[in-house]
CSV table of C-alpha atoms in Angstrom, one decimal:
chain,number,residue,atom,x,y,z
A,1,GLY,CA,-17.8,-79.4,119.1
A,2,ASN,CA,-17.6,-80.6,115.3
A,3,SER,CA,-16.1,-78.6,113.5
A,4,VAL,CA,-14.5,-77.2,109.5
A,5,THR,CA,-11.8,-74.8,109.1
A,6,GLN,CA,-10.4,-75.0,105.6
A,7,MET,CA,-7.8,-72.1,104.0
A,8,GLU,CA,-9.1,-68.3,103.1
A,9,GLY,CA,-9.4,-68.1,99.8
A,10,PRO,CA,-9.4,-65.7,96.8
A,11,VAL,CA,-7.0,-68.2,95.7
A,12,THR,CA,-5.8,-67.8,91.9
A,13,LEU,CA,-3.5,-69.8,90.1
A,14,SER,CA,-3.1,-70.1,86.3
A,15,GLU,CA,-3.5,-73.0,84.0
A,16,GLU,CA,-1.8,-76.5,85.2
A,17,ALA,CA,-1.1,-75.7,87.4
A,18,PHE,CA,-0.4,-77.4,90.5
A,19,LEU,CA,-3.5,-77.3,94.0
A,20,THR,CA,-4.3,-77.6,97.0
A,21,ILE,CA,-6.5,-76.5,99.7
A,22,ASN,CA,-6.3,-77.6,103.0
A,23,CYS,CA,-8.7,-78.6,105.3
A,24,THR,CA,-8.6,-80.0,108.9
A,25,TYR,CA,-11.6,-81.2,110.9
A,26,THR,CA,-12.8,-81.2,115.4
A,27,ALA,CA,-14.5,-84.0,115.9
A,28,THR,CA,-16.3,-86.4,118.2
A,29,GLY,CA,-16.2,-90.5,116.7
A,30,TYR,CA,-16.2,-91.1,113.5
A,31,PRO,CA,-17.3,-88.3,110.9
A,32,SER,CA,-17.8,-88.9,107.0
A,33,LEU,CA,-15.5,-86.1,105.8
A,34,PHE,CA,-16.8,-84.5,102.1
A,35,TRP,CA,-15.3,-81.7,99.1
A,36,TYR,CA,-18.7,-79.9,97.4
A,37,VAL,CA,-17.9,-77.6,94.9
A,38,GLN,CA,-19.8,-74.8,94.4
A,39,TYR,CA,-20.0,-73.3,89.8
A,40,PRO,CA,-21.8,-70.2,89.3
A,41,GLY,CA,-25.4,-69.8,89.8
A,42,GLU,CA,-25.6,-73.0,90.9
A,43,GLY,CA,-26.2,-75.2,93.8
A,44,LEU,CA,-23.5,-77.4,95.4
A,45,GLN,CA,-22.2,-80.7,94.5
A,46,LEU,CA,-20.3,-83.5,96.1
A,47,LEU,CA,-16.9,-83.8,94.7
A,48,LEU,CA,-15.6,-86.4,96.9
A,49,LYS,CA,-15.6,-88.3,100.0
A,50,ALA,CA,-14.3,-90.8,102.4
A,51,THR,CA,-16.1,-92.7,105.3
A,52,LYS,CA,-12.7,-94.0,107.2
A,53,ALA,CA,-9.0,-93.7,108.1
A,54,ASP,CA,-6.8,-93.3,105.0
A,55,ASP,CA,-9.5,-94.2,102.8
A,56,LYS,CA,-8.0,-91.6,99.2
A,57,GLY,CA,-11.2,-89.9,98.2
A,58,SER,CA,-10.7,-89.1,93.9
A,59,ASN,CA,-13.2,-87.9,91.4
A,60,LYS,CA,-12.2,-85.0,88.4
A,61,GLY,CA,-8.7,-85.7,88.5
A,62,PHE,CA,-9.3,-84.5,92.6
A,63,GLU,CA,-8.0,-85.9,95.9
A,64,ALA,CA,-7.8,-86.0,98.9
A,65,THR,CA,-7.3,-88.2,101.7
A,66,TYR,CA,-8.5,-89.0,105.6
A,67,ARG,CA,-5.8,-88.7,107.9
A,68,LYS,CA,-6.9,-89.0,111.5
A,69,GLU,CA,-3.8,-89.0,113.2
A,70,THR,CA,-3.3,-85.5,111.1
A,71,THR,CA,-6.5,-85.0,111.2
A,72,SER,CA,-6.9,-83.6,107.6
A,73,PHE,CA,-8.5,-83.9,104.2
A,74,HIS,CA,-6.4,-81.7,101.6
A,75,LEU,CA,-8.1,-81.2,98.2
A,76,GLU,CA,-4.9,-81.5,95.6
A,77,LYS,CA,-5.4,-81.8,92.0
A,78,GLY,CA,-2.1,-82.4,89.5
A,79,SER,CA,-3.3,-80.0,86.8
A,80,VAL,CA,-6.2,-77.8,87.1
A,81,GLN,CA,-7.8,-76.7,83.8
A,82,VAL,CA,-9.9,-73.3,83.9
A,83,SER,CA,-12.9,-74.5,84.2
A,84,ASP,CA,-12.1,-75.8,87.3
A,85,SER,CA,-12.9,-72.2,89.2
A,86,ALA,CA,-15.2,-73.0,91.5
A,87,VAL,CA,-16.1,-72.4,95.3
A,88,TYR,CA,-14.9,-75.6,97.5
A,89,PHE,CA,-16.4,-76.5,101.4
A,90,CYS,CA,-14.9,-79.3,103.0
A,91,ALA,CA,-17.4,-80.6,105.2
A,92,LEU,CA,-17.7,-83.6,107.9
A,93,SER,CA,-21.3,-85.2,109.0
A,94,THR,CA,-22.1,-85.8,112.0
A,95,GLU,CA,-25.6,-87.2,113.8
A,96,VAL,CA,-28.2,-84.7,115.4
A,97,SER,CA,-27.9,-84.8,118.5
A,98,TYR,CA,-31.2,-86.1,119.8
A,99,SER,CA,-32.7,-87.7,116.7
A,100,SER,CA,-31.3,-90.0,114.0
A,101,ALA,CA,-30.8,-87.4,111.8
A,102,SER,CA,-27.2,-86.8,110.5
A,103,LYS,CA,-26.5,-83.4,109.1
A,104,ILE,CA,-23.1,-82.3,107.3
A,105,ILE,CA,-21.5,-79.5,109.2
A,106,PHE,CA,-19.4,-76.9,106.2
A,107,GLY,CA,-15.6,-75.1,106.1
A,108,SER,CA,-16.2,-71.4,104.8
A,109,GLY,CA,-15.4,-72.3,101.4
A,110,THR,CA,-12.2,-71.3,99.1
A,111,ARG,CA,-13.3,-69.9,95.9
A,112,LEU,CA,-10.7,-71.5,93.6
A,113,SER,CA,-9.8,-68.5,90.5
A,114,ILE,CA,-8.3,-70.7,87.1
A,115,ARG,CA,-5.9,-68.1,84.5
A,116,PRO,CA,-5.2,-69.4,80.6
B,1,GLU,CA,-28.7,-82.3,87.5
B,2,THR,CA,-28.6,-83.4,90.9
B,3,GLY,CA,-32.6,-84.4,91.8
B,4,VAL,CA,-33.9,-81.8,93.6
B,5,THR,CA,-35.5,-78.5,92.3
B,6,GLN,CA,-36.5,-75.2,93.4
B,7,THR,CA,-38.4,-73.3,93.3
B,8,PRO,CA,-38.0,-70.0,92.2
B,9,ARG,CA,-35.0,-69.0,91.2
B,10,HIS,CA,-35.2,-65.6,92.2
B,11,LEU,CA,-37.6,-64.0,94.0
B,12,VAL,CA,-37.4,-59.5,95.3
B,13,MET,CA,-40.7,-59.5,97.4
B,14,GLY,CA,-41.2,-56.5,100.6
B,15,MET,CA,-40.5,-55.9,104.3
B,16,THR,CA,-44.3,-56.7,104.4
B,17,ASN,CA,-44.6,-59.6,102.0
B,18,LYS,CA,-45.9,-63.2,103.1
B,19,LYS,CA,-44.2,-65.5,100.4
B,20,SER,CA,-43.1,-69.8,100.1
B,21,LEU,CA,-39.9,-71.1,98.9
B,22,LYS,CA,-40.5,-74.7,97.7
B,23,CYS,CA,-38.2,-78.0,97.1
B,24,GLU,CA,-38.9,-81.4,95.6
B,25,GLN,CA,-36.3,-84.1,96.0
B,26,HIS,CA,-36.9,-87.3,93.4
B,27,LEU,CA,-33.5,-89.0,95.2
B,28,GLY,CA,-36.6,-91.1,97.6
B,29,HIS,CA,-34.3,-89.9,99.8
B,30,ASN,CA,-35.5,-89.6,103.6
B,31,ALA,CA,-33.9,-87.0,105.0
B,32,MET,CA,-34.5,-82.6,103.8
B,33,TYR,CA,-33.1,-79.1,104.8
B,34,TRP,CA,-32.8,-75.9,104.1
B,35,TYR,CA,-29.8,-74.3,104.0
B,36,LYS,CA,-28.8,-69.6,103.7
B,37,GLN,CA,-26.1,-68.6,102.2
B,38,SER,CA,-25.2,-65.0,102.5
B,39,ALA,CA,-22.3,-63.3,101.1
B,40,LYS,CA,-18.8,-63.9,103.0
B,41,LYS,CA,-20.1,-66.2,105.5
B,42,PRO,CA,-19.7,-70.2,105.9
B,43,LEU,CA,-23.5,-72.1,104.9
B,44,GLU,CA,-26.0,-72.3,108.1
B,45,LEU,CA,-27.6,-74.2,108.1
B,46,MET,CA,-31.2,-73.2,109.4
B,47,PHE,CA,-33.5,-77.1,108.9
B,48,VAL,CA,-34.0,-80.3,109.0
B,49,TYR,CA,-36.4,-82.9,108.3
B,50,SER,CA,-36.6,-86.4,108.8
B,51,LEU,CA,-38.8,-89.1,108.0
B,52,GLU,CA,-40.7,-85.9,107.5
B,53,GLU,CA,-40.9,-84.9,111.7
B,54,ARG,CA,-39.0,-82.0,112.4
B,55,VAL,CA,-34.7,-82.3,114.0
B,56,GLU,CA,-33.0,-79.6,113.9
B,57,ASN,CA,-34.0,-76.0,115.0
B,58,ASN,CA,-30.9,-73.8,114.6
B,59,SER,CA,-32.5,-71.0,115.9
B,60,VAL,CA,-34.0,-70.1,113.4
B,61,PRO,CA,-36.8,-66.5,113.1
B,62,SER,CA,-40.3,-67.1,113.6
B,63,ARG,CA,-40.5,-65.2,110.3
B,64,PHE,CA,-39.3,-68.4,108.4
B,65,SER,CA,-42.1,-71.3,109.4
B,66,PRO,CA,-40.8,-74.8,107.4
B,67,GLU,CA,-42.9,-77.6,106.2
B,68,CYS,CA,-42.4,-80.9,105.3
B,69,PRO,CA,-46.1,-82.4,103.9
B,70,ASN,CA,-43.9,-85.8,103.0
B,71,SER,CA,-41.0,-87.3,102.3
B,72,SER,CA,-40.4,-85.5,98.5
B,73,HIS,CA,-41.6,-81.4,99.1
B,74,LEU,CA,-39.8,-79.0,101.2
B,75,PHE,CA,-41.2,-75.6,102.1
B,76,LEU,CA,-40.7,-72.1,103.5
B,77,HIS,CA,-43.0,-69.9,103.9
B,78,LEU,CA,-41.4,-66.4,104.9
B,79,HIS,CA,-42.9,-63.2,106.4
B,80,THR,CA,-42.4,-59.4,107.2
B,81,LEU,CA,-38.4,-60.3,106.6
B,82,GLN,CA,-35.7,-58.4,106.7
B,83,PRO,CA,-33.1,-57.0,103.9
B,84,GLU,CA,-30.8,-58.9,106.3
B,85,ASP,CA,-33.2,-62.4,105.6
B,86,SER,CA,-31.5,-61.4,101.8
B,87,ALA,CA,-29.2,-64.6,100.5
B,88,LEU,CA,-29.4,-67.9,98.4
B,89,TYR,CA,-31.7,-70.8,100.0
B,90,LEU,CA,-30.5,-74.1,99.5
B,91,CYS,CA,-32.4,-77.1,99.4
B,92,ALA,CA,-30.8,-80.5,100.5
B,93,SER,CA,-31.9,-84.6,100.6
B,94,SER,CA,-29.6,-86.9,101.7
B,95,GLN,CA,-30.8,-91.2,101.6
B,96,ASP,CA,-31.1,-91.9,105.0
B,97,PRO,CA,-32.1,-90.2,108.0
B,98,THR,CA,-29.4,-92.0,110.0
B,99,GLY,CA,-26.4,-93.2,107.9
B,100,LEU,CA,-23.1,-90.9,108.3
B,101,ASN,CA,-21.8,-91.8,104.5
B,102,TYR,CA,-24.6,-90.1,103.0
B,103,GLU,CA,-23.6,-86.6,100.7
B,104,GLN,CA,-26.3,-84.8,100.5
B,105,TYR,CA,-27.7,-83.5,97.2
B,106,PHE,CA,-28.3,-80.0,97.5
B,107,GLY,CA,-30.5,-78.3,94.2
B,108,PRO,CA,-30.1,-75.0,92.5
B,109,GLY,CA,-31.0,-72.4,95.6
B,110,THR,CA,-33.5,-69.4,95.3
B,111,ARG,CA,-32.5,-66.3,95.5
B,112,LEU,CA,-33.6,-64.3,97.8
B,113,THR,CA,-34.0,-60.4,97.5
B,114,VAL,CA,-35.7,-58.2,100.8
B,115,THR,CA,-36.4,-55.4,99.5
């Protein structure tokens, strides 16, 4: 079946450090891939997405490249800030098996804490 | 502000109470979703509605009863809950139920505590 595996947290970094959060997936067909972010006390927000192999999604200094050969979608940022502290979810989209509705399968989330 | 609102934001209820969670989306989307987010557990999809028709129920106990009267509103009716049902309940919507490229937009959630 379809699934998403991401590195366990928590991840703690100093401000301006380089960030990588690993994500790999298992899927049939050609899913779209997403990174969502959840700030404290809020719902999930889309951070970036990629819809086909070799696409790079980017937003707010974060980047992730859809790698079909390694089935990966790792999240990176060159210089993190305290305001990036949040929980990050890797996800893929797939169709609901017996209808036309799509759904998203989420990874377990990685908590990121940035020290000033 | 994502265009998806949820009320109430916080709810405390006893195991014998009946309450409802409300979700409203102002984005013109055709699909709506309920998720349960518990501490230290993955996000769990509970229900999916596409064009106001329920298309998925992920083995959710019958004490949770969804209702989608139109494409803009989604309810989750709760009765005789258990303490382990305490969690953050998130509502989401997406533009096109058939589109794999379309992300979901989430509300801020309702923090539910069952005493």
